[in-house]
Short mmCIF file of C-alpha atoms in Angstrom, two decimals:
data_model
loop_
_atom_site.label_atom_id
_atom_site.label_comp_id
_atom_site.label_asym_id
_atom_site.label_seq_id
_atom_site.Cartn_x
_atom_site.Cartn_y
_atom_site.Cartn_z
CA MET A 26 0.02 -0.01 0.00
CA ALA A 27 0.96 3.64 -0.24
CA PRO A 28 -0.36 5.36 2.98
CA GLN A 29 0.70 8.85 2.10
CA ARG A 30 -1.02 8.81 -1.29
CA PHE A 31 -4.07 7.17 0.27
CA ARG A 32 -4.54 9.81 2.89
CA GLU A 33 -4.03 12.61 0.36
CA GLN A 34 -6.81 11.15 -1.73
CA TYR A 35 -8.99 10.64 1.35
CA ASP A 36 -8.86 14.38 1.92
CA GLN A 37 -9.50 15.09 -1.73
CA ILE A 38 -12.56 12.84 -1.96
CA GLN A 39 -13.95 14.06 1.37
CA ARG A 40 -13.84 17.63 0.02
CA SER A 41 -15.73 16.45 -3.06
CA MET A 42 -18.40 14.80 -0.85
CA PRO A 43 -18.86 17.46 1.88
CA ASP A 44 -22.21 16.04 2.96
CA VAL A 45 -20.97 12.43 3.31
CA PRO A 46 -18.79 11.82 6.40
CA LEU A 47 -16.18 9.21 5.41
CA ALA A 48 -14.06 6.79 7.41
CA ILE A 49 -10.91 4.79 6.56
CA GLY A 50 -11.14 1.02 6.82
CA PRO A 51 -10.74 -1.52 7.95
CA ASP A 52 -10.06 -0.04 11.38
CA ASP A 53 -7.89 2.79 10.05
CA ALA A 54 -5.69 0.36 8.03
CA GLY A 55 -5.92 2.49 4.90
CA GLU A 56 -7.41 -0.11 2.55
CA PHE A 57 -10.69 1.49 1.53
CA LEU A 58 -13.10 4.32 2.33
CA TYR A 59 -16.71 4.00 3.50
CA GLU A 60 -19.61 6.13 4.73
CA LYS A 61 -19.67 6.67 8.49
CA GLY A 62 -22.66 5.61 10.53
CA VAL A 63 -24.35 3.63 7.74
CA VAL A 64 -24.56 -0.02 6.67
CA LEU A 65 -26.17 -1.61 3.63
CA ALA A 66 -28.62 -4.48 3.49
CA ARG A 67 -30.89 -6.04 0.85
CA ASP A 68 -34.41 -4.63 0.57
CA GLY A 69 -37.44 -6.10 2.37
CA GLU A 70 -37.17 -8.85 4.95
CA GLU A 71 -33.40 -8.76 5.19
CA ALA A 72 -33.27 -5.00 5.77
CA ARG A 73 -35.83 -5.38 8.57
CA LEU A 74 -33.83 -8.22 10.11
CA VAL A 75 -30.69 -6.08 10.03
CA GLU A 76 -32.45 -3.15 11.64
CA ASP A 77 -34.00 -5.28 14.38
CA THR A 78 -30.72 -7.09 15.13
CA VAL A 79 -28.82 -3.82 15.44
CA ARG A 80 -31.49 -2.37 17.76
CA ARG A 81 -31.21 -5.41 20.05
CA HIS A 82 -27.47 -4.92 20.28
CA PHE A 83 -27.23 -1.16 20.27
CA THR A 84 -26.10 -0.90 23.89
CA THR A 85 -22.76 -2.57 23.02
CA PHE A 86 -21.89 0.05 20.38
CA ALA A 87 -20.00 3.18 21.34
CA GLY A 88 -22.13 6.27 20.82
CA LEU A 89 -25.16 4.37 19.45
CA THR A 90 -28.70 5.00 20.67
CA ALA A 91 -32.01 3.54 19.58
CA ASP A 92 -32.93 6.71 17.86
CA HIS A 93 -29.96 6.39 15.48
CA VAL A 94 -31.07 3.01 14.05
CA ARG A 95 -33.29 3.62 11.09
CA ARG A 96 -33.51 3.07 7.37
CA THR A 97 -32.51 6.18 5.42
CA GLY A 98 -32.80 4.93 1.89
CA PRO A 99 -35.66 3.73 -0.35
CA GLU A 100 -36.84 0.25 0.40
CA THR A 101 -37.31 -0.55 -3.28
CA ASN A 102 -34.82 0.21 -6.00
CA ARG A 103 -33.23 -1.66 -8.89
CA SER A 104 -30.06 -2.47 -7.02
CA GLY A 105 -32.11 -3.97 -4.17
CA ILE A 106 -30.18 -2.11 -1.48
CA THR A 107 -31.31 -0.18 1.62
CA ARG A 108 -29.16 2.17 3.69
CA ILE A 109 -29.57 1.75 7.41
CA GLN A 110 -28.17 4.37 9.74
CA VAL A 111 -26.68 2.80 12.85
CA ALA A 112 -25.01 5.85 14.44
CA ASP A 113 -24.56 9.57 14.31
CA PRO A 114 -22.30 10.01 11.30
CA GLY A 115 -21.06 13.30 12.76
CA GLN A 116 -19.32 11.64 15.70
CA GLY A 117 -15.59 10.94 15.74
CA ASP A 118 -12.99 11.50 13.01
CA GLY A 119 -12.16 9.52 9.86
CA SER A 120 -10.13 6.82 11.61
CA GLY A 121 -12.72 4.05 11.48
CA ASP A 122 -16.28 3.74 12.83
CA LEU A 123 -16.97 1.60 15.92
CA ALA A 124 -20.72 1.62 15.44
CA VAL A 125 -20.47 0.26 11.87
CA ALA A 126 -17.90 -2.34 13.03
CA GLY A 127 -20.30 -3.35 15.82
CA ALA A 128 -23.21 -3.68 13.41
CA LEU A 129 -21.15 -5.90 11.16
CA ARG A 130 -20.20 -8.14 14.09
CA ALA A 131 -23.81 -8.41 15.28
CA LEU A 132 -24.93 -9.65 11.86
CA ARG A 133 -22.22 -12.24 11.28
CA GLU A 134 -24.51 -15.10 12.31
CA PRO A 135 -28.04 -13.69 12.58
CA GLU A 136 -30.71 -15.91 14.16
CA GLY A 137 -32.03 -18.57 11.84
CA ARG A 138 -29.72 -17.73 8.93
CA THR A 139 -26.25 -18.92 7.93
CA GLY A 140 -24.17 -18.78 4.82
CA ARG A 141 -25.55 -15.54 3.44
CA ARG A 142 -24.11 -12.06 4.06
CA LEU A 143 -26.79 -9.67 5.20
CA VAL A 144 -24.88 -6.43 5.84
CA SER A 145 -22.03 -4.39 4.43
CA ARG A 146 -20.24 -1.11 4.82
CA ASN A 147 -21.18 1.54 2.28
CA HIS A 148 -17.88 1.68 0.43
CA VAL A 149 -16.57 4.46 -1.82
CA VAL A 150 -16.07 3.15 -5.36
CA SER A 151 -13.36 5.23 -6.97
CA ILE A 152 -10.90 5.77 -9.75
CA ALA A 153 -8.75 7.70 -7.28
CA VAL A 154 -7.76 6.36 -3.84
CA ASN A 155 -4.85 4.13 -4.70
CA ALA A 156 -7.08 2.60 -7.26
CA CYS A 157 -6.93 4.03 -10.78
CA PRO A 158 -4.98 5.71 -12.19
CA GLY A 159 -1.48 4.85 -10.88
CA ASP A 160 -0.14 8.38 -11.34
CA GLU A 161 -1.08 11.77 -12.78
CA PRO A 162 -0.87 12.61 -16.50
CA VAL A 163 2.37 13.77 -18.05
CA PRO A 164 2.63 16.02 -21.13
CA VAL A 165 4.20 14.56 -24.25
CA GLU A 166 6.36 16.27 -26.82
CA ALA A 167 4.81 18.04 -29.78
CA GLY A 168 4.18 15.63 -32.64
CA ALA A 169 3.99 12.57 -30.40
CA GLN A 170 1.76 9.78 -31.60
CA PRO A 171 -0.68 7.70 -29.56
CA ASN A 172 0.68 4.52 -28.00
CA PRO A 173 -0.74 2.02 -28.79
CA ALA A 174 -0.70 3.51 -32.30
CA VAL A 175 -3.83 3.51 -34.45
CA ALA A 176 -4.50 0.03 -35.84
CA ASP A 177 -5.44 -0.62 -39.43
CA GLY A 178 -9.12 -0.56 -40.23
CA ALA A 179 -12.00 1.88 -40.45
CA HIS A 180 -15.18 2.57 -38.59
CA ASN A 181 -18.21 0.80 -40.14
CA PRO A 182 -21.51 1.67 -38.39
CA ASP A 183 -23.06 -1.56 -39.63
CA SER A 184 -20.47 -3.82 -37.94
CA ALA A 185 -18.95 -1.64 -35.23
CA VAL A 186 -18.55 -3.24 -31.79
CA GLY A 187 -20.50 -1.44 -29.11
CA VAL A 188 -18.34 -0.34 -26.16
CA LEU A 189 -19.68 1.39 -23.08
CA VAL A 190 -17.14 3.26 -20.96
CA ILE A 191 -18.36 3.99 -17.41
CA ASP A 192 -16.06 6.65 -16.12
CA THR A 193 -15.70 10.43 -16.04
CA GLY A 194 -17.34 12.32 -18.94
CA LEU A 195 -15.96 13.51 -22.24
CA MET A 196 -13.92 16.72 -22.50
CA ASN A 197 -15.73 19.46 -24.40
CA ASP A 198 -13.41 19.43 -27.41
CA TYR A 199 -12.93 15.66 -27.62
CA ARG A 200 -14.24 15.58 -31.21
CA SER A 201 -11.18 17.51 -32.34
CA TYR A 202 -9.31 14.26 -31.81
CA PRO A 203 -10.01 12.31 -35.06
CA LEU A 204 -10.14 8.91 -33.33
CA LEU A 205 -13.08 10.03 -31.24
CA ALA A 206 -15.18 11.35 -34.07
CA HIS A 207 -17.71 8.51 -33.65
CA THR A 208 -17.76 8.66 -29.82
CA GLN A 209 -20.74 9.92 -27.91
CA GLY A 210 -21.89 10.29 -24.33
CA ASP A 211 -21.90 12.53 -21.32
CA ALA A 212 -19.85 15.73 -21.02
CA GLN A 213 -17.30 16.14 -18.30
CA VAL A 214 -18.69 18.30 -15.47
CA GLU A 215 -16.54 21.31 -14.50
CA GLU A 216 -13.39 20.65 -16.38
CA CYS A 217 -11.50 23.51 -14.75
CA GLY A 218 -11.78 25.39 -11.47
CA ASP A 219 -12.34 29.10 -11.07
CA ASP A 220 -8.60 29.58 -11.56
CA GLY A 221 -8.67 27.92 -15.05
CA ILE A 222 -6.66 24.89 -13.81
CA LEU A 223 -7.72 21.46 -15.03
CA ARG A 224 -9.33 19.48 -12.25
CA GLN A 225 -7.85 16.22 -11.02
CA TYR A 226 -8.94 13.15 -13.07
CA CYS A 227 -10.67 15.28 -15.71
CA GLY A 228 -9.96 13.69 -19.06
CA HIS A 229 -9.83 10.15 -17.55
CA GLY A 230 -12.79 8.94 -19.54
CA THR A 231 -11.62 10.70 -22.72
CA PHE A 232 -8.19 9.14 -22.39
CA ILE A 233 -9.78 5.67 -22.04
CA ALA A 234 -12.03 6.16 -25.06
CA GLY A 235 -8.97 7.14 -27.10
CA LEU A 236 -7.17 3.98 -26.18
CA VAL A 237 -10.11 1.79 -27.18
CA ALA A 238 -10.45 3.66 -30.52
CA ALA A 239 -6.71 3.33 -31.27
CA VAL A 240 -6.63 -0.44 -30.74
CA ALA A 241 -10.04 -1.08 -32.33
CA PRO A 242 -11.12 1.66 -34.79
CA ASN A 243 -14.30 -0.20 -35.66
CA THR A 244 -16.04 0.57 -32.43
CA ASP A 245 -19.02 2.62 -31.36
CA ILE A 246 -17.91 4.09 -28.04
CA THR A 247 -20.30 5.62 -25.50
CA VAL A 248 -18.84 7.31 -22.42
CA ARG A 249 -21.09 7.75 -19.36
CA GLY A 250 -19.95 10.24 -16.72
CA THR A 251 -20.93 8.07 -13.76
CA LEU A 252 -17.78 9.03 -11.84
CA ASN A 253 -17.56 12.74 -12.51
CA ASP A 254 -17.39 13.79 -8.84
CA ALA A 255 -13.65 13.40 -8.16
CA GLY A 256 -13.92 9.92 -9.66
CA ALA A 257 -15.85 8.62 -6.68
CA ILE A 258 -19.35 7.39 -5.80
CA LEU A 259 -20.90 5.50 -2.86
CA GLU A 260 -21.54 1.83 -3.28
CA SER A 261 -25.21 2.41 -2.42
CA GLU A 262 -25.51 4.59 -5.56
CA PHE A 263 -23.12 2.76 -7.86
CA GLY A 264 -25.40 -0.24 -8.59
CA GLU A 265 -28.19 2.14 -9.58
CA LYS A 266 -25.83 4.07 -11.82
CA LEU A 267 -24.65 0.97 -13.53
CA PHE A 268 -28.25 0.05 -14.40
CA GLU A 269 -28.87 3.59 -15.59
CA ALA A 270 -25.78 3.46 -17.84
CA VAL A 271 -26.91 0.34 -19.70
CA ASP A 272 -30.59 1.40 -19.71
CA GLN A 273 -29.72 4.51 -21.81
CA GLY A 274 -28.51 2.56 -24.79
CA GLY A 275 -29.15 -1.10 -24.06
CA TRP A 276 -26.61 -3.70 -23.01
CA PRO A 277 -23.50 -3.22 -25.15
CA ASP A 278 -21.06 -5.80 -26.45
CA VAL A 279 -18.37 -4.76 -23.92
CA ILE A 280 -18.31 -2.55 -20.82
CA SER A 281 -14.99 -0.92 -19.91
CA LEU A 282 -14.89 -0.09 -16.19
CA SER A 283 -11.80 1.45 -14.57
CA ALA A 284 -13.03 1.88 -11.00
CA GLY A 285 -13.72 -0.17 -7.88
CA THR A 286 -12.81 -0.82 -4.27
CA SER A 287 -11.57 -3.52 -1.99
CA ASN A 288 -13.75 -4.45 0.96
CA GLY A 289 -11.79 -7.03 2.84
CA ARG A 290 -14.00 -9.84 1.58
CA THR A 291 -13.96 -12.51 -1.12
CA ASP A 292 -17.62 -12.53 -2.08
CA GLY A 293 -18.19 -9.27 -3.90
CA LEU A 294 -19.90 -5.92 -3.28
CA LEU A 295 -23.44 -5.98 -1.86
CA GLY A 296 -24.31 -2.79 -3.64
CA VAL A 297 -23.62 -4.18 -7.12
CA ASP A 298 -24.83 -7.75 -6.50
CA ALA A 299 -28.10 -7.20 -8.42
CA PHE A 300 -26.29 -5.64 -11.38
CA MET A 301 -23.71 -8.44 -11.50
CA ARG A 302 -26.42 -11.14 -11.43
CA GLU A 303 -28.23 -9.37 -14.31
CA LEU A 304 -24.92 -9.03 -16.22
CA ARG A 305 -24.44 -12.79 -15.93
CA GLN A 306 -27.77 -13.33 -17.81
CA GLN A 307 -26.75 -10.93 -20.65
CA ARG A 308 -24.27 -11.46 -23.48
CA THR A 309 -22.25 -8.36 -22.44
CA LEU A 310 -18.68 -8.79 -21.33
CA LEU A 311 -17.44 -6.61 -18.42
CA VAL A 312 -13.76 -5.78 -18.57
CA ALA A 313 -12.64 -4.25 -15.25
CA ALA A 314 -9.50 -2.74 -13.83
CA ALA A 315 -7.79 -4.73 -11.10
CA GLY A 316 -6.72 -1.60 -9.20
CA ASN A 317 -3.47 0.04 -8.25
CA ASN A 318 -2.83 -1.00 -4.65
CA SER A 319 0.06 -3.34 -5.50
CA SER A 320 -1.98 -5.89 -3.54
CA ALA A 321 -3.45 -9.35 -3.84
CA THR A 322 -6.59 -8.28 -2.00
CA PRO A 323 -9.63 -8.65 -4.28
CA PHE A 324 -10.71 -5.39 -5.94
CA TRP A 325 -14.36 -5.21 -6.96
CA PRO A 326 -16.01 -5.47 -9.42
CA ALA A 327 -12.92 -6.79 -11.24
CA ALA A 328 -12.51 -9.68 -8.81
CA TYR A 329 -15.88 -11.16 -9.81
CA ALA A 330 -13.82 -12.74 -12.56
CA GLY A 331 -12.61 -15.16 -9.91
CA LEU A 332 -16.10 -16.08 -8.58
CA PRO A 333 -17.96 -19.16 -9.82
CA GLY A 334 -20.48 -18.32 -12.51
CA PHE A 335 -18.72 -15.14 -13.67
CA GLU A 336 -15.79 -16.68 -15.53
CA ASN A 337 -17.24 -15.82 -18.92
CA ALA A 338 -18.95 -12.58 -17.92
CA VAL A 339 -16.05 -10.64 -16.33
CA LEU A 340 -12.38 -10.16 -17.35
CA SER A 341 -10.11 -8.55 -14.72
CA ILE A 342 -7.10 -6.69 -16.06
CA GLY A 343 -3.77 -5.87 -14.37
CA ALA A 344 -1.06 -3.57 -15.70
CA LEU A 345 2.33 -4.34 -17.17
CA ARG A 346 5.28 -2.00 -16.95
CA GLY A 347 6.73 -0.22 -19.99
CA ASP A 348 8.56 -3.23 -21.43
CA ALA A 349 5.55 -5.59 -20.89
CA GLU A 350 7.92 -8.21 -19.48
CA PHE A 351 6.87 -7.70 -15.82
CA GLY A 352 3.94 -6.32 -13.83
CA ALA A 353 3.87 -2.58 -13.12
CA CYS A 354 4.79 -1.69 -9.56
CA PHE A 355 1.35 -0.39 -8.73
CA SER A 356 -0.75 -3.20 -10.27
CA ASN A 357 -2.88 -5.47 -8.13
CA HIS A 358 -2.25 -9.17 -8.69
CA GLY A 359 -3.41 -12.63 -7.66
CA ALA A 360 -5.36 -15.52 -9.08
CA TRP A 361 -8.41 -13.33 -9.53
CA VAL A 362 -6.55 -11.12 -12.04
CA LYS A 363 -7.08 -13.05 -15.28
CA ALA A 364 -4.85 -11.10 -17.76
CA TYR A 365 -2.42 -8.21 -17.92
CA ALA A 366 -2.00 -5.48 -20.61
CA PRO A 367 0.41 -2.58 -20.99
CA GLY A 368 -0.58 0.05 -18.50
CA GLU A 369 2.44 2.22 -17.85
CA ARG A 370 3.02 5.52 -19.68
CA LEU A 371 0.45 4.90 -22.44
CA THR A 372 -0.29 7.87 -24.76
CA SER A 373 -3.79 8.96 -25.61
CA ALA A 374 -6.00 12.04 -25.88
CA LEU A 375 -6.52 13.91 -22.62
CA THR A 376 -8.16 17.23 -23.60
CA GLY A 377 -8.72 17.42 -27.35
CA PHE A 378 -6.66 19.81 -29.43
CA GLU A 379 -8.47 23.15 -29.52
CA THR A 380 -7.27 24.91 -26.38
CA PRO A 381 -4.16 24.26 -24.26
CA VAL A 382 -5.05 23.81 -20.59
CA PRO A 383 -2.86 24.10 -17.44
CA TYR A 384 -2.67 21.44 -14.77
CA VAL A 385 -1.11 21.62 -11.28
CA TYR A 386 0.16 18.32 -9.84
CA GLN A 387 -1.67 17.19 -6.72
CA HIS A 388 0.73 14.44 -5.54
CA SER A 389 4.48 14.59 -5.21
CA THR A 390 6.61 11.81 -6.63
CA TYR A 391 8.86 9.75 -4.27
CA ASP A 392 12.57 9.21 -3.86
CA ALA A 393 11.98 5.50 -4.10
CA CYS A 394 9.14 3.33 -5.36
CA ARG A 395 6.23 3.17 -2.91
CA TYR A 396 6.08 -0.58 -3.42
CA GLY A 397 9.78 -1.48 -3.33
CA PHE A 398 10.39 -1.92 -7.07
CA GLY A 399 13.79 -0.95 -8.54
CA TYR A 400 12.98 0.32 -12.02
CA ALA A 401 12.10 3.91 -13.02
CA CYS A 402 8.41 3.50 -12.18
CA THR A 403 5.76 6.16 -12.09
CA CYS A 404 6.12 6.49 -8.30
CA ARG A 405 9.32 8.45 -8.80
CA HIS A 406 9.75 9.45 -12.43
CA PRO A 407 9.24 12.03 -13.87
CA ARG A 408 9.78 14.00 -10.66
CA HIS A 409 7.33 16.68 -9.53
CA THR A 410 5.95 18.34 -6.46
CA GLY A 411 2.23 18.21 -5.75
CA VAL A 412 -0.22 20.45 -3.81
CA LEU A 413 -1.65 17.72 -1.57
CA SER A 414 1.74 16.39 -0.62
CA ASP A 415 3.15 19.76 0.30
CA GLU A 416 0.33 21.50 2.28
CA GLY A 417 2.05 23.83 4.70
CA GLY A 418 5.45 23.11 3.12
CA SER A 419 7.83 25.37 1.30
CA GLY A 420 7.89 23.57 -2.05
CA LYS A 421 6.10 25.09 -5.06
CA PRO A 422 3.78 22.65 -6.87
CA ASP A 423 4.71 21.97 -10.49
CA GLN A 424 2.39 23.21 -13.26
CA VAL A 425 2.33 21.86 -16.81
CA MET A 426 0.29 22.50 -19.99
CA PHE A 427 -1.68 19.89 -21.84
CA GLU A 428 -2.42 20.29 -25.53
CA GLY A 429 -4.06 17.15 -26.72
CA LEU A 430 -2.14 13.98 -25.97
CA ALA A 431 -0.66 12.93 -22.67
CA GLN A 432 0.97 9.93 -21.02
CA TRP A 433 -0.84 8.28 -18.14
CA SER A 434 -0.42 5.04 -16.13
CA GLY A 435 -2.70 2.66 -14.26
CA THR A 436 -4.78 -0.47 -14.56
CA SER A 437 -7.38 2.15 -15.60
CA PHE A 438 -5.67 2.25 -18.94
CA ALA A 439 -4.53 -1.35 -19.30
CA THR A 440 -8.29 -2.11 -19.20
CA PRO A 441 -9.32 -0.29 -22.41
CA VAL A 442 -6.29 -1.73 -24.17
CA ALA A 443 -7.74 -5.18 -23.41
CA VAL A 444 -11.21 -3.99 -24.41
CA GLY A 445 -9.80 -2.82 -27.76
CA MET A 446 -8.11 -6.19 -28.39
CA ILE A 447 -11.40 -8.05 -27.76
CA ALA A 448 -13.27 -5.65 -29.99
CA ALA A 449 -10.67 -5.94 -32.77
CA HIS A 450 -10.87 -9.65 -32.55
CA MET A 451 -14.64 -9.50 -32.93
CA THR A 452 -14.25 -7.44 -36.08
CA ALA A 453 -11.48 -9.61 -37.54
CA ARG A 454 -13.35 -12.85 -36.95
CA ALA A 455 -16.84 -11.46 -37.59
CA GLU A 456 -17.67 -12.73 -34.10
CA ASN A 457 -20.83 -11.28 -32.61
CA ASP A 458 -20.53 -12.79 -29.17
CA PRO A 459 -17.98 -10.89 -26.99
CA ARG A 460 -17.66 -13.76 -24.51
CA LYS A 461 -16.81 -16.18 -27.27
CA ALA A 462 -14.37 -13.63 -28.66
CA LEU A 463 -12.64 -13.42 -25.26
CA THR A 464 -12.32 -17.21 -25.07
CA GLN A 465 -10.89 -17.32 -28.63
CA LEU A 466 -8.46 -14.47 -27.90
CA MET A 467 -7.19 -16.02 -24.67
CA ASP A 468 -6.90 -19.51 -26.18
CA GLY A 469 -4.87 -18.18 -29.08
CA ASN A 470 -2.71 -15.83 -27.02
CA ARG A 471 0.92 -16.88 -26.60
CA GLU A 472 2.22 -13.77 -24.86
CA VAL A 473 3.18 -14.06 -21.17
CA ALA A 474 4.73 -11.76 -18.59
CA GLU A 475 6.10 -12.28 -15.12
CA VAL A 476 4.13 -10.94 -12.14
CA ARG A 477 5.32 -11.68 -8.63
CA GLY A 478 7.22 -14.73 -9.84
CA ALA A 479 4.29 -16.18 -11.79
CA ASN A 480 3.83 -16.34 -15.57
CA VAL A 481 0.58 -14.63 -16.55
CA PRO A 482 -1.31 -14.06 -19.78
CA ALA A 483 -0.29 -10.78 -21.45
CA LEU A 484 -2.59 -9.05 -23.94
CA ILE A 485 -0.32 -6.87 -26.06
CA PRO A 486 -1.62 -5.01 -29.16
CA ALA A 487 0.48 -5.25 -32.30
CA THR A 488 0.61 -1.41 -32.50
CA TRP A 489 1.90 -0.94 -28.93
CA SER A 490 5.50 0.23 -28.59
CA PRO A 491 7.52 -0.56 -25.45
CA THR A 492 9.05 2.29 -23.44
CA PRO A 493 12.52 2.04 -21.94
CA VAL A 494 12.77 0.60 -18.39
CA ALA A 495 15.79 2.02 -16.55
CA LEU A 496 16.86 3.70 -13.38
CA PRO A 497 15.57 7.30 -13.14
CA SER A 498 17.90 10.23 -13.57
CA THR A 499 18.81 12.40 -10.57
CA ARG A 500 16.59 15.40 -10.14
CA THR A 501 18.36 18.75 -10.49
#
């Protein structure tokens, strides 16, 4: 883990959600974020059972009274989830929540029921907190080309593969990038602050769409701005938003999702359970980022790829470093990560090409890799000073200008590379079933990389160019 970066992002997301008190879990270990004073349960009988059980045990919870225990969300919604308040969310600081922990303990083995989880924290699902991306974008030299480069082929509306990107919205001038001429979807909310500086994570969805289009030109890409608010959303809302995203245009061939959270469990997220069960009944393939915690802890929804019944419906993607021979320092790993793709210093469209835009770095790089790797990883190179890392300090944050393309790293971006390879395979083989296309692609793939001593499947586009992997230069 990277505790400094985690806490910087905790502060950033808390500012973006001023009305939602957040805590760090589990027990201040710095693994995920969740809503204070609230637990989730399934609608109906199970929600009532949770509420009744918590009431019977409320005297054992610090700061909890009977008046605090009540359902605060709708009892019926598509995701099938009810929020239950179990404490005053204004109590305490962000270092854990004893009342929520107590509620979870009380419901481990509820009367008359075993083998089915009834309660969960309300986690923050994010592209930010040590999740995706792995670093902040870096300007490229004038005249640089996308990497992966644009593959051969043309867009054909009659045969194009439908790709839904669930992320931040599209930058206002995205159509000035030729590869995105056929892309549609939601606009990015508030690209810049009052000072004219590009907001953190703006352009994330545009960058992802550009990668899909480069690897697979014959795609119809739709970008939904589900994660516009600092790249974060509560689990209780995320399931509903996933349903809304597919309802707007129907279930696509492939969903590209570069967000998630760990939760300390191996059985998924309660808030997206209904969506995942519906996904399993569809023909759509979900390709999801494995996350950037450099951890083997399951990261959801990507880790559904390792659960029985989801093998053909979900593909989890980790990131390879610049030479594609080894895993990137930040990439999550483990048996639940089913394939890896290049994810370090990829080049794609960030802002479009009409107006240059300034950006101030939020996080400082490190003298050494946060995760103990020895190559010139994105933890420490290229060097810069960030606002969040230097609050109250004497260093001046670095500012850069973006004018179209940028380099960016993370499993966020390895994911659309894999999406593009699946879509390109569908076009090349005239295959209409994305799940069959995935099976064919994986069966025919001979590329491997080494991650934590294990040989893993590597999905590497023919148009991708490796970047040098060496020790970083000394900062002057």
